[in-house]
């Protein structure tokens, strides 16, 4: 859906503030966010009421991803492939390991416990 950009121009005795309004206008137009009681839509969901209940009752996306990352870290530590991995599979595991180590470093900087692969 294409939106037309229309800068807002309001003149105040203190001077031109149109640039300030343009920045806010473009930010909220680009994200489709609602101003007020914050409402950010991250995409379509086949069951938005279930998704919201999970967020309210279980945990944020970050918490869910963090726990999955911890489980993957444990599985990677104990992973002993029966067959030799392809180069693409080794790269996929290494990319995930790098990301999990980076996340662990950020958690540690914020005094949070972290598992490292």
PDB file of C-alpha atoms in Angstrom:
ATOM      1  CA  UNK A   1       0.000   0.000   0.000  1.00  0.00           C
ATOM      2  CA  UNK A   2       1.568   3.231  -1.141  1.00  0.00           C
ATOM      3  CA  UNK A   3       1.133   6.307   1.000  1.00  0.00           C
ATOM      4  CA  UNK A   4       1.601   9.865  -0.136  1.00  0.00           C
ATOM      5  CA  UNK A   5       4.046  11.875   1.959  1.00  0.00           C
ATOM      6  CA  UNK A   6       2.576  15.209   2.979  1.00  0.00           C
ATOM      7  CA  UNK A   7       4.804  17.390   5.141  1.00  0.00           C
ATOM      8  CA  UNK A   8       3.034  19.238   7.933  1.00  0.00           C
ATOM      9  CA  UNK A   9       3.792  22.954   8.125  1.00  0.00           C
ATOM     10  CA  UNK A  10       2.780  24.857  11.232  1.00  0.00           C
ATOM     11  CA  UNK A  11       4.212  28.255  12.007  1.00  0.00           C
ATOM     12  CA  UNK A  12       4.914  29.270  15.570  1.00  0.00           C
ATOM     13  CA  UNK A  13       6.263  32.598  16.863  1.00  0.00           C
ATOM     14  CA  UNK A  14       9.445  30.753  17.856  1.00  0.00           C
ATOM     15  CA  UNK A  15      10.122  29.735  14.247  1.00  0.00           C
ATOM     16  CA  UNK A  16       9.595  26.937  11.741  1.00  0.00           C
ATOM     17  CA  UNK A  17       8.974  23.523  13.334  1.00  0.00           C
ATOM     18  CA  UNK A  18       7.944  21.722  10.132  1.00  0.00           C
ATOM     19  CA  UNK A  19      11.092  19.576  10.146  1.00  0.00           C
ATOM     20  CA  UNK A  20      10.210  18.227  13.591  1.00  0.00           C
ATOM     21  CA  UNK A  21       6.692  17.330  12.452  1.00  0.00           C
ATOM     22  CA  UNK A  22       7.985  15.787   9.214  1.00  0.00           C
ATOM     23  CA  UNK A  23      10.230  13.424  11.184  1.00  0.00           C
ATOM     24  CA  UNK A  24       7.396  12.289  13.462  1.00  0.00           C
ATOM     25  CA  UNK A  25       4.929  12.041  10.586  1.00  0.00           C
ATOM     26  CA  UNK A  26       7.251   9.905   8.459  1.00  0.00           C
ATOM     27  CA  UNK A  27       8.167   7.665  11.393  1.00  0.00           C
ATOM     28  CA  UNK A  28       4.572   6.813  12.253  1.00  0.00           C
ATOM     29  CA  UNK A  29       3.429   6.634   8.638  1.00  0.00           C
ATOM     30  CA  UNK A  30       6.187   4.168   7.805  1.00  0.00           C
ATOM     31  CA  UNK A  31       5.423   1.855  10.715  1.00  0.00           C
ATOM     32  CA  UNK A  32       1.667   2.114  10.688  1.00  0.00           C
ATOM     33  CA  UNK A  33       1.810   2.584  14.452  1.00  0.00           C
ATOM     34  CA  UNK A  34      -0.893   4.185  16.495  1.00  0.00           C
ATOM     35  CA  UNK A  35      -0.051   7.180  18.644  1.00  0.00           C
ATOM     36  CA  UNK A  36      -1.657   7.328  22.056  1.00  0.00           C
ATOM     37  CA  UNK A  37      -2.050   4.042  23.832  1.00  0.00           C
ATOM     38  CA  UNK A  38       0.804   2.358  22.033  1.00  0.00           C
ATOM     39  CA  UNK A  39      -0.305  -0.219  19.481  1.00  0.00           C
ATOM     40  CA  UNK A  40       2.335  -1.694  17.192  1.00  0.00           C
ATOM     41  CA  UNK A  41       1.299  -4.278  14.618  1.00  0.00           C
ATOM     42  CA  UNK A  42       4.157  -6.623  13.662  1.00  0.00           C
ATOM     43  CA  UNK A  43       2.242  -8.397  10.922  1.00  0.00           C
ATOM     44  CA  UNK A  44      -0.629 -10.714  10.292  1.00  0.00           C
ATOM     45  CA  UNK A  45      -1.534 -13.508  12.649  1.00  0.00           C
ATOM     46  CA  UNK A  46      -3.937 -16.339  11.913  1.00  0.00           C
ATOM     47  CA  UNK A  47      -5.037 -16.189  15.563  1.00  0.00           C
ATOM     48  CA  UNK A  48      -4.281 -12.735  17.033  1.00  0.00           C
ATOM     49  CA  UNK A  49      -6.252 -13.441  20.215  1.00  0.00           C
ATOM     50  CA  UNK A  50      -4.091 -16.519  20.911  1.00  0.00           C
ATOM     51  CA  UNK A  51      -0.917 -14.572  20.185  1.00  0.00           C
ATOM     52  CA  UNK A  52      -1.967 -11.796  22.560  1.00  0.00           C
ATOM     53  CA  UNK A  53      -2.869 -14.315  25.283  1.00  0.00           C
ATOM     54  CA  UNK A  54       0.575 -15.939  24.951  1.00  0.00           C
ATOM     55  CA  UNK A  55       2.251 -12.538  25.250  1.00  0.00           C
ATOM     56  CA  UNK A  56       0.124 -11.611  28.266  1.00  0.00           C
ATOM     57  CA  UNK A  57       0.239 -14.954  30.079  1.00  0.00           C
ATOM     58  CA  UNK A  58       3.535 -16.585  29.059  1.00  0.00           C
ATOM     59  CA  UNK A  59       6.093 -14.013  28.045  1.00  0.00           C
ATOM     60  CA  UNK A  60       7.281 -11.462  25.523  1.00  0.00           C
ATOM     61  CA  UNK A  61       8.761 -12.442  22.183  1.00  0.00           C
ATOM     62  CA  UNK A  62      12.180 -11.746  23.667  1.00  0.00           C
ATOM     63  CA  UNK A  63      11.566 -14.080  26.592  1.00  0.00           C
ATOM     64  CA  UNK A  64      10.268 -16.802  24.266  1.00  0.00           C
ATOM     65  CA  UNK A  65      13.241 -16.439  21.916  1.00  0.00           C
ATOM     66  CA  UNK A  66      15.653 -16.342  24.857  1.00  0.00           C
ATOM     67  CA  UNK A  67      14.405 -19.650  26.168  1.00  0.00           C
ATOM     68  CA  UNK A  68      14.593 -21.213  22.705  1.00  0.00           C
ATOM     69  CA  UNK A  69      18.132 -19.898  22.385  1.00  0.00           C
ATOM     70  CA  UNK A  70      19.056 -21.466  25.731  1.00  0.00           C
ATOM     71  CA  UNK A  71      17.663 -24.834  24.631  1.00  0.00           C
ATOM     72  CA  UNK A  72      19.521 -24.618  21.312  1.00  0.00           C
ATOM     73  CA  UNK A  73      22.722 -23.826  23.208  1.00  0.00           C
ATOM     74  CA  UNK A  74      22.305 -26.988  25.292  1.00  0.00           C
ATOM     75  CA  UNK A  75      21.526 -29.070  22.214  1.00  0.00           C
ATOM     76  CA  UNK A  76      24.532 -27.669  20.333  1.00  0.00           C
ATOM     77  CA  UNK A  77      26.834 -28.558  23.236  1.00  0.00           C
ATOM     78  CA  UNK A  78      25.716 -32.175  23.108  1.00  0.00           C
ATOM     79  CA  UNK A  79      25.282 -32.477  19.336  1.00  0.00           C
ATOM     80  CA  UNK A  80      27.301 -35.327  17.828  1.00  0.00           C
ATOM     81  CA  UNK A  81      26.202 -35.834  14.225  1.00  0.00           C
ATOM     82  CA  UNK A  82      26.080 -39.413  12.978  1.00  0.00           C
ATOM     83  CA  UNK A  83      26.751 -38.333   9.409  1.00  0.00           C
ATOM     84  CA  UNK A  84      29.196 -35.668   8.308  1.00  0.00           C
ATOM     85  CA  UNK A  85      27.572 -32.257   7.965  1.00  0.00           C
ATOM     86  CA  UNK A  86      27.558 -30.420   4.677  1.00  0.00           C
ATOM     87  CA  UNK A  87      29.365 -27.098   4.443  1.00  0.00           C
ATOM     88  CA  UNK A  88      25.990 -25.321   4.400  1.00  0.00           C
ATOM     89  CA  UNK A  89      24.897 -27.137   7.569  1.00  0.00           C
ATOM     90  CA  UNK A  90      28.179 -26.297   9.331  1.00  0.00           C
ATOM     91  CA  UNK A  91      27.782 -22.632   8.367  1.00  0.00           C
ATOM     92  CA  UNK A  92      24.194 -22.600   9.643  1.00  0.00           C
ATOM     93  CA  UNK A  93      25.294 -23.990  13.010  1.00  0.00           C
ATOM     94  CA  UNK A  94      28.244 -21.605  13.226  1.00  0.00           C
ATOM     95  CA  UNK A  95      26.046 -18.609  12.342  1.00  0.00           C
ATOM     96  CA  UNK A  96      23.598 -19.587  15.088  1.00  0.00           C
ATOM     97  CA  UNK A  97      26.452 -20.132  17.562  1.00  0.00           C
ATOM     98  CA  UNK A  98      27.890 -16.691  16.800  1.00  0.00           C
ATOM     99  CA  UNK A  99      24.480 -15.082  17.291  1.00  0.00           C
ATOM    100  CA  UNK A 100      23.909 -16.946  20.572  1.00  0.00           C
ATOM    101  CA  UNK A 101      27.354 -15.867  21.856  1.00  0.00           C
ATOM    102  CA  UNK A 102      26.589 -12.249  20.950  1.00  0.00           C
ATOM    103  CA  UNK A 103      23.254 -12.446  22.764  1.00  0.00           C
ATOM    104  CA  UNK A 104      24.983 -14.001  25.797  1.00  0.00           C
ATOM    105  CA  UNK A 105      27.463 -11.112  25.820  1.00  0.00           C
ATOM    106  CA  UNK A 106      24.654  -8.555  25.797  1.00  0.00           C
ATOM    107  CA  UNK A 107      22.808 -10.378  28.584  1.00  0.00           C
ATOM    108  CA  UNK A 108      25.988 -10.471  30.687  1.00  0.00           C
ATOM    109  CA  UNK A 109      26.560  -6.739  30.164  1.00  0.00           C
ATOM    110  CA  UNK A 110      23.109  -6.230  31.672  1.00  0.00           C
ATOM    111  CA  UNK A 111      23.800  -8.570  34.612  1.00  0.00           C
ATOM    112  CA  UNK A 112      21.555 -11.322  33.260  1.00  0.00           C
ATOM    113  CA  UNK A 113      22.497 -14.988  33.295  1.00  0.00           C
ATOM    114  CA  UNK A 114      23.382 -16.449  29.918  1.00  0.00           C
ATOM    115  CA  UNK A 115      24.286 -19.812  28.469  1.00  0.00           C
ATOM    116  CA  UNK A 116      27.121 -19.797  25.946  1.00  0.00           C
ATOM    117  CA  UNK A 117      27.437 -22.308  23.102  1.00  0.00           C
TER     118      UNK A 117
END
